[in-house]
């Protein structure tokens, strides 16, 4: 199923932060992103800047780095003017501003903008960088749940003003980690972005029409045996229920999640405080118990507690969210520990509760 936005891959994750270098150092320690290309995009490097539908001068700095498997983060620190980056930081604090998903030609970008306008999607922010590339952050916040989608169109021009990278930071020699936590630095992909929303079913048609994600699997976690047991929130046992919908693209996925009963981190600590948006990313989907315990112990020593956890599927697995908001810029890291079944017992199933395909609207 093709969407209006031609997604080719996850180019990078845009994370708005207050302190570029301090946050980059935390990424080096926790996620293994040790080397960064830094650019200072002042007024001389940005042209045709707009924000919220109006011409608007702004500047910002970026640090772009990848782990050893090519998962790329772009940290963004607003430096002047009211950009969507600055507004995000003012109104929400640090966090994942959006995802860069497309590299387009100039004609493709014009056609895309026209098609999106017909569907009520505008451009939240745009700028031409160094005269060589147009960066557009599509305002998909209402449609998808608090996140922008960035597309980039090279202009085909060359520019004497293009400075490229202004600095390079390398934190390799500053980093010390205990043995046994290597999996987090060797994350091969973002398995999914967990998007906290008020209503799952109100959002999914937009994921289908904009990103081409028509096939979804659903899980309804609820406080009963076989579904969700021993759930915790900020260290206290709680009972809650939630509806999760999952879909995958080639190199990443989405998990759209809605709290339906009881206290959850993504409702009380996220939606109620700052609104819909990317709450977490799944970094480790299948840890063994010993590795999971080592990771949790190390994170605790860094001041990163478990914000929320729960046993699922008759105890076959335990998910937990590490509260990396202060360290990594406003979002959490999810890991899942897989437990072996008792000797002689079959492994509990991991099939979804429901499946649904958004293909053709019913006529009445």
PDB file of N, CA and C in Angstrom, residues 184-275:
ATOM      1  N   UNK A 184      23.071  -2.889  23.912  1.00  0.00           N
ATOM      2  CA  UNK A 184      22.447  -1.575  23.743  1.00  0.00           C
ATOM      3  C   UNK A 184      23.241  -0.711  22.769  1.00  0.00           C
ATOM      4  N   UNK A 185      24.571  -0.832  22.774  1.00  0.00           N
ATOM      5  CA  UNK A 185      25.389  -0.053  21.842  1.00  0.00           C
ATOM      6  C   UNK A 185      25.418  -0.684  20.446  1.00  0.00           C
ATOM      7  N   UNK A 186      24.989  -1.931  20.349  1.00  0.00           N
ATOM      8  CA  UNK A 186      25.009  -2.643  19.065  1.00  0.00           C
ATOM      9  C   UNK A 186      23.611  -2.797  18.488  1.00  0.00           C
ATOM     10  N   UNK A 187      22.692  -1.922  18.897  1.00  0.00           N
ATOM     11  CA  UNK A 187      21.318  -1.959  18.399  1.00  0.00           C
ATOM     12  C   UNK A 187      21.312  -1.918  16.873  1.00  0.00           C
ATOM     13  N   UNK A 188      20.816  -2.962  16.186  1.00  0.00           N
ATOM     14  CA  UNK A 188      20.897  -2.989  14.725  1.00  0.00           C
ATOM     15  C   UNK A 188      19.874  -2.104  14.021  1.00  0.00           C
ATOM     16  N   UNK A 189      18.801  -1.755  14.725  1.00  0.00           N
ATOM     17  CA  UNK A 189      17.738  -0.928  14.154  1.00  0.00           C
ATOM     18  C   UNK A 189      16.856  -0.443  15.290  1.00  0.00           C
ATOM     19  N   UNK A 190      16.033   0.526  15.009  1.00  0.00           N
ATOM     20  CA  UNK A 190      14.959   0.872  15.938  1.00  0.00           C
ATOM     21  C   UNK A 190      13.809  -0.063  15.613  1.00  0.00           C
ATOM     22  N   UNK A 191      13.499  -0.961  16.543  1.00  0.00           N
ATOM     23  CA  UNK A 191      12.475  -1.966  16.253  1.00  0.00           C
ATOM     24  C   UNK A 191      11.099  -1.324  16.154  1.00  0.00           C
ATOM     25  N   UNK A 192      10.834  -0.355  17.011  1.00  0.00           N
ATOM     26  CA  UNK A 192       9.658   0.481  16.805  1.00  0.00           C
ATOM     27  C   UNK A 192       9.782   1.770  17.604  1.00  0.00           C
ATOM     28  N   UNK A 193       9.073   2.782  17.131  1.00  0.00           N
ATOM     29  CA  UNK A 193       8.867   4.016  17.880  1.00  0.00           C
ATOM     30  C   UNK A 193       7.508   3.897  18.553  1.00  0.00           C
ATOM     31  N   UNK A 194       7.482   4.026  19.874  1.00  0.00           N
ATOM     32  CA  UNK A 194       6.235   3.949  20.605  1.00  0.00           C
ATOM     33  C   UNK A 194       5.587   5.318  20.674  1.00  0.00           C
ATOM     34  N   UNK A 195       4.468   5.499  19.979  1.00  0.00           N
ATOM     35  CA  UNK A 195       3.791   6.790  19.879  1.00  0.00           C
ATOM     36  C   UNK A 195       2.570   6.775  20.801  1.00  0.00           C
ATOM     37  N   UNK A 196       2.595   7.600  21.822  1.00  0.00           N
ATOM     38  CA  UNK A 196       1.487   7.691  22.771  1.00  0.00           C
ATOM     39  C   UNK A 196       0.406   8.604  22.206  1.00  0.00           C
ATOM     40  N   UNK A 197      -0.823   8.103  22.141  1.00  0.00           N
ATOM     41  CA  UNK A 197      -1.930   8.869  21.570  1.00  0.00           C
ATOM     42  C   UNK A 197      -3.164   8.741  22.459  1.00  0.00           C
ATOM     43  N   UNK A 198      -4.095   9.641  22.228  1.00  0.00           N
ATOM     44  CA  UNK A 198      -5.366   9.584  22.949  1.00  0.00           C
ATOM     45  C   UNK A 198      -6.247   8.453  22.432  1.00  0.00           C
ATOM     46  N   UNK A 199      -6.230   8.213  21.114  1.00  0.00           N
ATOM     47  CA  UNK A 199      -7.072   7.178  20.522  1.00  0.00           C
ATOM     48  C   UNK A 199      -6.328   6.505  19.383  1.00  0.00           C
ATOM     49  N   UNK A 200      -6.046   5.225  19.536  1.00  0.00           N
ATOM     50  CA  UNK A 200      -5.344   4.476  18.497  1.00  0.00           C
ATOM     51  C   UNK A 200      -6.130   4.483  17.186  1.00  0.00           C
ATOM     52  N   UNK A 201      -7.402   4.155  17.256  1.00  0.00           N
ATOM     53  CA  UNK A 201      -8.176   3.967  16.031  1.00  0.00           C
ATOM     54  C   UNK A 201      -8.419   5.270  15.271  1.00  0.00           C
ATOM     55  N   UNK A 202      -8.312   6.398  15.960  1.00  0.00           N
ATOM     56  CA  UNK A 202      -8.427   7.668  15.249  1.00  0.00           C
ATOM     57  C   UNK A 202      -7.166   8.019  14.485  1.00  0.00           C
ATOM     58  N   UNK A 203      -6.030   7.449  14.867  1.00  0.00           N
ATOM     59  CA  UNK A 203      -4.758   7.777  14.225  1.00  0.00           C
ATOM     60  C   UNK A 203      -4.417   6.853  13.067  1.00  0.00           C
ATOM     61  N   UNK A 204      -4.790   5.585  13.155  1.00  0.00           N
ATOM     62  CA  UNK A 204      -4.283   4.616  12.189  1.00  0.00           C
ATOM     63  C   UNK A 204      -4.673   4.898  10.741  1.00  0.00           C
ATOM     64  N   UNK A 205      -5.864   5.428  10.431  1.00  0.00           N
ATOM     65  CA  UNK A 205      -6.135   5.757   9.024  1.00  0.00           C
ATOM     66  C   UNK A 205      -5.118   6.728   8.432  1.00  0.00           C
ATOM     67  N   UNK A 206      -4.596   7.658   9.238  1.00  0.00           N
ATOM     68  CA  UNK A 206      -3.590   8.586   8.733  1.00  0.00           C
ATOM     69  C   UNK A 206      -2.261   7.883   8.492  1.00  0.00           C
ATOM     70  N   UNK A 207      -1.897   6.931   9.347  1.00  0.00           N
ATOM     71  CA  UNK A 207      -0.690   6.149   9.093  1.00  0.00           C
ATOM     72  C   UNK A 207      -0.821   5.386   7.777  1.00  0.00           C
ATOM     73  N   UNK A 208      -2.021   4.912   7.485  1.00  0.00           N
ATOM     74  CA  UNK A 208      -2.251   4.200   6.224  1.00  0.00           C
ATOM     75  C   UNK A 208      -2.157   5.138   5.030  1.00  0.00           C
ATOM     76  N   UNK A 209      -2.848   6.280   5.092  1.00  0.00           N
ATOM     77  CA  UNK A 209      -2.896   7.169   3.933  1.00  0.00           C
ATOM     78  C   UNK A 209      -1.587   7.923   3.728  1.00  0.00           C
ATOM     79  N   UNK A 210      -0.902   8.310   4.810  1.00  0.00           N
ATOM     80  CA  UNK A 210       0.316   9.103   4.674  1.00  0.00           C
ATOM     81  C   UNK A 210       1.555   8.243   4.480  1.00  0.00           C
ATOM     82  N   UNK A 211       1.680   7.154   5.230  1.00  0.00           N
ATOM     83  CA  UNK A 211       2.900   6.353   5.211  1.00  0.00           C
ATOM     84  C   UNK A 211       2.722   4.987   4.562  1.00  0.00           C
ATOM     85  N   UNK A 212       1.509   4.671   4.150  1.00  0.00           N
ATOM     86  CA  UNK A 212       1.270   3.390   3.504  1.00  0.00           C
ATOM     87  C   UNK A 212       1.196   2.208   4.440  1.00  0.00           C
ATOM     88  N   UNK A 213       1.001   2.465   5.732  1.00  0.00           N
ATOM     89  CA  UNK A 213       0.932   1.397   6.723  1.00  0.00           C
ATOM     90  C   UNK A 213      -0.519   0.970   6.906  1.00  0.00           C
ATOM     91  N   UNK A 214      -0.934  -0.017   6.122  1.00  0.00           N
ATOM     92  CA  UNK A 214      -2.318  -0.447   6.174  1.00  0.00           C
ATOM     93  C   UNK A 214      -2.568  -1.675   7.013  1.00  0.00           C
ATOM     94  N   UNK A 215      -1.537  -2.505   7.224  1.00  0.00           N
ATOM     95  CA  UNK A 215      -1.690  -3.763   7.959  1.00  0.00           C
ATOM     96  C   UNK A 215      -1.171  -3.617   9.378  1.00  0.00           C
ATOM     97  N   UNK A 216      -2.060  -3.836  10.354  1.00  0.00           N
ATOM     98  CA  UNK A 216      -1.716  -3.631  11.757  1.00  0.00           C
ATOM     99  C   UNK A 216      -2.074  -4.875  12.572  1.00  0.00           C
ATOM    100  N   UNK A 217      -1.245  -5.142  13.566  1.00  0.00           N
ATOM    101  CA  UNK A 217      -1.587  -6.149  14.569  1.00  0.00           C
ATOM    102  C   UNK A 217      -1.833  -5.433  15.890  1.00  0.00           C
ATOM    103  N   UNK A 218      -2.755  -5.985  16.675  1.00  0.00           N
ATOM    104  CA  UNK A 218      -3.185  -5.336  17.905  1.00  0.00           C
ATOM    105  C   UNK A 218      -2.982  -6.268  19.091  1.00  0.00           C
ATOM    106  N   UNK A 219      -2.606  -5.672  20.203  1.00  0.00           N
ATOM    107  CA  UNK A 219      -2.548  -6.384  21.470  1.00  0.00           C
ATOM    108  C   UNK A 219      -3.330  -5.570  22.497  1.00  0.00           C
ATOM    109  N   UNK A 220      -4.186  -6.251  23.243  1.00  0.00           N
ATOM    110  CA  UNK A 220      -4.924  -5.602  24.329  1.00  0.00           C
ATOM    111  C   UNK A 220      -4.386  -6.157  25.648  1.00  0.00           C
ATOM    112  N   UNK A 221      -3.489  -5.398  26.277  1.00  0.00           N
ATOM    113  CA  UNK A 221      -2.953  -5.820  27.568  1.00  0.00           C
ATOM    114  C   UNK A 221      -3.912  -5.395  28.671  1.00  0.00           C
ATOM    115  N   UNK A 222      -4.194  -6.317  29.577  1.00  0.00           N
ATOM    116  CA  UNK A 222      -5.146  -6.058  30.664  1.00  0.00           C
ATOM    117  C   UNK A 222      -4.723  -6.876  31.884  1.00  0.00           C
ATOM    118  N   UNK A 223      -5.078  -6.443  33.060  1.00  0.00           N
ATOM    119  CA  UNK A 223      -4.590  -7.087  34.289  1.00  0.00           C
ATOM    120  C   UNK A 223      -5.296  -8.401  34.590  1.00  0.00           C
ATOM    121  N   UNK A 224      -4.872  -9.431  33.894  1.00  0.00           N
ATOM    122  CA  UNK A 224      -5.430 -10.756  34.137  1.00  0.00           C
ATOM    123  C   UNK A 224      -4.399 -11.792  33.720  1.00  0.00           C
ATOM    124  N   UNK A 225      -4.486 -13.001  34.244  1.00  0.00           N
ATOM    125  CA  UNK A 225      -3.514 -14.043  33.912  1.00  0.00           C
ATOM    126  C   UNK A 225      -3.436 -14.288  32.402  1.00  0.00           C
ATOM    127  N   UNK A 226      -2.213 -14.379  31.917  1.00  0.00           N
ATOM    128  CA  UNK A 226      -1.994 -14.615  30.499  1.00  0.00           C
ATOM    129  C   UNK A 226      -1.880 -13.363  29.675  1.00  0.00           C
ATOM    130  N   UNK A 227      -2.297 -12.225  30.218  1.00  0.00           N
ATOM    131  CA  UNK A 227      -2.200 -10.971  29.466  1.00  0.00           C
ATOM    132  C   UNK A 227      -1.126 -10.073  30.075  1.00  0.00           C
ATOM    133  N   UNK A 228      -1.416  -9.431  31.187  1.00  0.00           N
ATOM    134  CA  UNK A 228      -0.466  -8.525  31.830  1.00  0.00           C
ATOM    135  C   UNK A 228      -0.484  -8.791  33.332  1.00  0.00           C
ATOM    136  N   UNK A 229       0.681  -9.129  33.884  1.00  0.00           N
ATOM    137  CA  UNK A 229       0.792  -9.435  35.307  1.00  0.00           C
ATOM    138  C   UNK A 229       2.016  -8.734  35.888  1.00  0.00           C
ATOM    139  N   UNK A 230       1.956  -8.501  37.194  1.00  0.00           N
ATOM    140  CA  UNK A 230       3.084  -7.888  37.923  1.00  0.00           C
ATOM    141  C   UNK A 230       3.526  -6.582  37.264  1.00  0.00           C
ATOM    142  N   UNK A 231       2.550  -5.748  36.915  1.00  0.00           N
ATOM    143  CA  UNK A 231       2.861  -4.471  36.281  1.00  0.00           C
ATOM    144  C   UNK A 231       3.328  -3.469  37.327  1.00  0.00           C
ATOM    145  N   UNK A 232       4.291  -2.623  36.950  1.00  0.00           N
ATOM    146  CA  UNK A 232       4.784  -1.589  37.852  1.00  0.00           C
ATOM    147  C   UNK A 232       4.818  -0.240  37.143  1.00  0.00           C
ATOM    148  N   UNK A 233       4.688   0.807  37.923  1.00  0.00           N
ATOM    149  CA  UNK A 233       4.842   2.177  37.463  1.00  0.00           C
ATOM    150  C   UNK A 233       5.648   2.923  38.507  1.00  0.00           C
ATOM    151  N   UNK A 234       6.825   3.408  38.108  1.00  0.00           N
ATOM    152  CA  UNK A 234       7.734   4.117  39.016  1.00  0.00           C
ATOM    153  C   UNK A 234       7.985   3.321  40.298  1.00  0.00           C
ATOM    154  N   UNK A 235       8.169   2.006  40.137  1.00  0.00           N
ATOM    155  CA  UNK A 235       8.540   1.151  41.253  1.00  0.00           C
ATOM    156  C   UNK A 235       7.396   0.612  42.075  1.00  0.00           C
ATOM    157  N   UNK A 236       6.166   1.033  41.797  1.00  0.00           N
ATOM    158  CA  UNK A 236       5.005   0.569  42.547  1.00  0.00           C
ATOM    159  C   UNK A 236       4.154  -0.351  41.680  1.00  0.00           C
ATOM    160  N   UNK A 237       3.612  -1.436  42.281  1.00  0.00           N
ATOM    161  CA  UNK A 237       2.731  -2.326  41.533  1.00  0.00           C
ATOM    162  C   UNK A 237       1.406  -1.623  41.241  1.00  0.00           C
ATOM    163  N   UNK A 238       0.950  -1.752  39.994  1.00  0.00           N
ATOM    164  CA  UNK A 238      -0.287  -1.106  39.560  1.00  0.00           C
ATOM    165  C   UNK A 238      -1.069  -2.083  38.696  1.00  0.00           C
ATOM    166  N   UNK A 239      -2.312  -1.720  38.428  1.00  0.00           N
ATOM    167  CA  UNK A 239      -3.119  -2.443  37.458  1.00  0.00           C
ATOM    168  C   UNK A 239      -3.557  -1.457  36.383  1.00  0.00           C
ATOM    169  N   UNK A 240      -3.352  -1.836  35.144  1.00  0.00           N
ATOM    170  CA  UNK A 240      -3.756  -0.954  34.049  1.00  0.00           C
ATOM    171  C   UNK A 240      -4.066  -1.798  32.825  1.00  0.00           C
ATOM    172  N   UNK A 241      -4.660  -1.155  31.829  1.00  0.00           N
ATOM    173  CA  UNK A 241      -4.935  -1.781  30.546  1.00  0.00           C
ATOM    174  C   UNK A 241      -4.550  -0.817  29.438  1.00  0.00           C
ATOM    175  N   UNK A 242      -4.142  -1.369  28.302  1.00  0.00           N
ATOM    176  CA  UNK A 242      -3.744  -0.525  27.173  1.00  0.00           C
ATOM    177  C   UNK A 242      -4.001  -1.259  25.868  1.00  0.00           C
ATOM    178  N   UNK A 243      -4.190  -0.489  24.814  1.00  0.00           N
ATOM    179  CA  UNK A 243      -4.362  -1.013  23.465  1.00  0.00           C
ATOM    180  C   UNK A 243      -3.163  -0.593  22.642  1.00  0.00           C
ATOM    181  N   UNK A 244      -2.480  -1.555  22.013  1.00  0.00           N
ATOM    182  CA  UNK A 244      -1.292  -1.305  21.222  1.00  0.00           C
ATOM    183  C   UNK A 244      -1.525  -1.787  19.800  1.00  0.00           C
ATOM    184  N   UNK A 245      -1.135  -0.975  18.821  1.00  0.00           N
ATOM    185  CA  UNK A 245      -1.211  -1.371  17.411  1.00  0.00           C
ATOM    186  C   UNK A 245       0.185  -1.256  16.812  1.00  0.00           C
ATOM    187  N   UNK A 246       0.601  -2.280  16.057  1.00  0.00           N
ATOM    188  CA  UNK A 246       1.964  -2.334  15.544  1.00  0.00           C
ATOM    189  C   UNK A 246       1.962  -2.549  14.036  1.00  0.00           C
ATOM    190  N   UNK A 247       2.900  -1.858  13.369  1.00  0.00           N
ATOM    191  CA  UNK A 247       3.109  -2.041  11.933  1.00  0.00           C
ATOM    192  C   UNK A 247       4.564  -1.750  11.627  1.00  0.00           C
ATOM    193  N   UNK A 248       5.084  -2.395  10.591  1.00  0.00           N
ATOM    194  CA  UNK A 248       6.507  -2.273  10.269  1.00  0.00           C
ATOM    195  C   UNK A 248       6.722  -1.740   8.866  1.00  0.00           C
ATOM    196  N   UNK A 249       7.773  -0.906   8.746  1.00  0.00           N
ATOM    197  CA  UNK A 249       8.360  -0.543   7.469  1.00  0.00           C
ATOM    198  C   UNK A 249       9.642  -1.362   7.317  1.00  0.00           C
ATOM    199  N   UNK A 250      10.437  -1.093   6.287  1.00  0.00           N
ATOM    200  CA  UNK A 250      11.588  -1.954   6.004  1.00  0.00           C
ATOM    201  C   UNK A 250      12.610  -1.982   7.131  1.00  0.00           C
ATOM    202  N   UNK A 251      12.925  -0.818   7.714  1.00  0.00           N
ATOM    203  CA  UNK A 251      14.010  -0.794   8.698  1.00  0.00           C
ATOM    204  C   UNK A 251      13.613  -0.215  10.043  1.00  0.00           C
ATOM    205  N   UNK A 252      12.327  -0.041  10.280  1.00  0.00           N
ATOM    206  CA  UNK A 252      11.830   0.388  11.592  1.00  0.00           C
ATOM    207  C   UNK A 252      10.333   0.155  11.626  1.00  0.00           C
ATOM    208  N   UNK A 253       9.740   0.386  12.773  1.00  0.00           N
ATOM    209  CA  UNK A 253       8.301   0.192  12.902  1.00  0.00           C
ATOM    210  C   UNK A 253       7.679   1.224  13.816  1.00  0.00           C
ATOM    211  N   UNK A 254       6.362   1.157  13.922  1.00  0.00           N
ATOM    212  CA  UNK A 254       5.609   2.003  14.840  1.00  0.00           C
ATOM    213  C   UNK A 254       4.790   1.116  15.774  1.00  0.00           C
ATOM    214  N   UNK A 255       4.712   1.531  17.025  1.00  0.00           N
ATOM    215  CA  UNK A 255       3.758   0.978  17.979  1.00  0.00           C
ATOM    216  C   UNK A 255       2.946   2.156  18.490  1.00  0.00           C
ATOM    217  N   UNK A 256       1.688   2.201  18.128  1.00  0.00           N
ATOM    218  CA  UNK A 256       0.796   3.283  18.548  1.00  0.00           C
ATOM    219  C   UNK A 256       0.045   2.775  19.766  1.00  0.00           C
ATOM    220  N   UNK A 257       0.145   3.497  20.885  1.00  0.00           N
ATOM    221  CA  UNK A 257      -0.354   2.961  22.145  1.00  0.00           C
ATOM    222  C   UNK A 257      -1.291   3.929  22.847  1.00  0.00           C
ATOM    223  N   UNK A 258      -2.314   3.352  23.455  1.00  0.00           N
ATOM    224  CA  UNK A 258      -3.368   4.108  24.131  1.00  0.00           C
ATOM    225  C   UNK A 258      -3.651   3.477  25.484  1.00  0.00           C
ATOM    226  N   UNK A 259      -3.625   4.278  26.526  1.00  0.00           N
ATOM    227  CA  UNK A 259      -4.007   3.811  27.852  1.00  0.00           C
ATOM    228  C   UNK A 259      -5.526   3.732  27.918  1.00  0.00           C
ATOM    229  N   UNK A 260      -6.049   2.577  28.372  1.00  0.00           N
ATOM    230  CA  UNK A 260      -7.505   2.408  28.425  1.00  0.00           C
ATOM    231  C   UNK A 260      -8.046   2.293  29.842  1.00  0.00           C
ATOM    232  N   UNK A 261      -7.184   1.995  30.820  1.00  0.00           N
ATOM    233  CA  UNK A 261      -7.625   1.927  32.217  1.00  0.00           C
ATOM    234  C   UNK A 261      -6.407   1.958  33.112  1.00  0.00           C
ATOM    235  N   UNK A 262      -6.570   2.564  34.292  1.00  0.00           N
ATOM    236  CA  UNK A 262      -5.491   2.573  35.267  1.00  0.00           C
ATOM    237  C   UNK A 262      -4.353   3.502  34.883  1.00  0.00           C
ATOM    238  N   UNK A 263      -3.348   3.616  35.746  1.00  0.00           N
ATOM    239  CA  UNK A 263      -2.230   4.534  35.495  1.00  0.00           C
ATOM    240  C   UNK A 263      -1.148   3.901  34.622  1.00  0.00           C
ATOM    241  N   UNK A 264      -0.737   4.604  33.592  1.00  0.00           N
ATOM    242  CA  UNK A 264       0.380   4.183  32.754  1.00  0.00           C
ATOM    243  C   UNK A 264       1.356   5.338  32.619  1.00  0.00           C
ATOM    244  N   UNK A 265       2.599   5.022  32.333  1.00  0.00           N
ATOM    245  CA  UNK A 265       3.605   6.074  32.175  1.00  0.00           C
ATOM    246  C   UNK A 265       3.285   6.948  30.977  1.00  0.00           C
ATOM    247  N   UNK A 266       2.854   6.317  29.870  1.00  0.00           N
ATOM    248  CA  UNK A 266       2.621   7.120  28.671  1.00  0.00           C
ATOM    249  C   UNK A 266       1.385   7.993  28.782  1.00  0.00           C
ATOM    250  N   UNK A 267       0.480   7.707  29.731  1.00  0.00           N
ATOM    251  CA  UNK A 267      -0.681   8.582  29.946  1.00  0.00           C
ATOM    252  C   UNK A 267      -0.368   9.631  30.999  1.00  0.00           C
ATOM    253  N   UNK A 268      -0.011   9.204  32.218  1.00  0.00           N
ATOM    254  CA  UNK A 268       0.186  10.150  33.317  1.00  0.00           C
ATOM    255  C   UNK A 268       1.435  11.023  33.129  1.00  0.00           C
ATOM    256  N   UNK A 269       2.516  10.420  32.666  1.00  0.00           N
ATOM    257  CA  UNK A 269       3.792  11.137  32.593  1.00  0.00           C
ATOM    258  C   UNK A 269       4.052  11.756  31.228  1.00  0.00           C
ATOM    259  N   UNK A 270       3.196  11.472  30.266  1.00  0.00           N
ATOM    260  CA  UNK A 270       3.490  11.943  28.908  1.00  0.00           C
ATOM    261  C   UNK A 270       2.310  12.703  28.322  1.00  0.00           C
ATOM    262  N   UNK A 271       1.232  11.987  27.976  1.00  0.00           N
ATOM    263  CA  UNK A 271       0.103  12.666  27.336  1.00  0.00           C
ATOM    264  C   UNK A 271      -0.481  13.744  28.232  1.00  0.00           C
ATOM    265  N   UNK A 272      -0.687  13.438  29.520  1.00  0.00           N
ATOM    266  CA  UNK A 272      -1.302  14.408  30.423  1.00  0.00           C
ATOM    267  C   UNK A 272      -0.419  15.630  30.651  1.00  0.00           C
ATOM    268  N   UNK A 273       0.880  15.498  30.445  1.00  0.00           N
ATOM    269  CA  UNK A 273       1.804  16.609  30.715  1.00  0.00           C
ATOM    270  C   UNK A 273       2.187  17.372  29.451  1.00  0.00           C
ATOM    271  N   UNK A 274       2.502  16.656  28.362  1.00  0.00           N
ATOM    272  CA  UNK A 274       3.001  17.348  27.169  1.00  0.00           C
ATOM    273  C   UNK A 274       2.230  17.013  25.901  1.00  0.00           C
ATOM    274  N   UNK A 275       1.318  16.059  25.966  1.00  0.00           N
ATOM    275  CA  UNK A 275       0.533  15.731  24.788  1.00  0.00           C
ATOM    276  C   UNK A 275       1.047  14.500  24.056  1.00  0.00           C
TER     277      UNK A 275
END
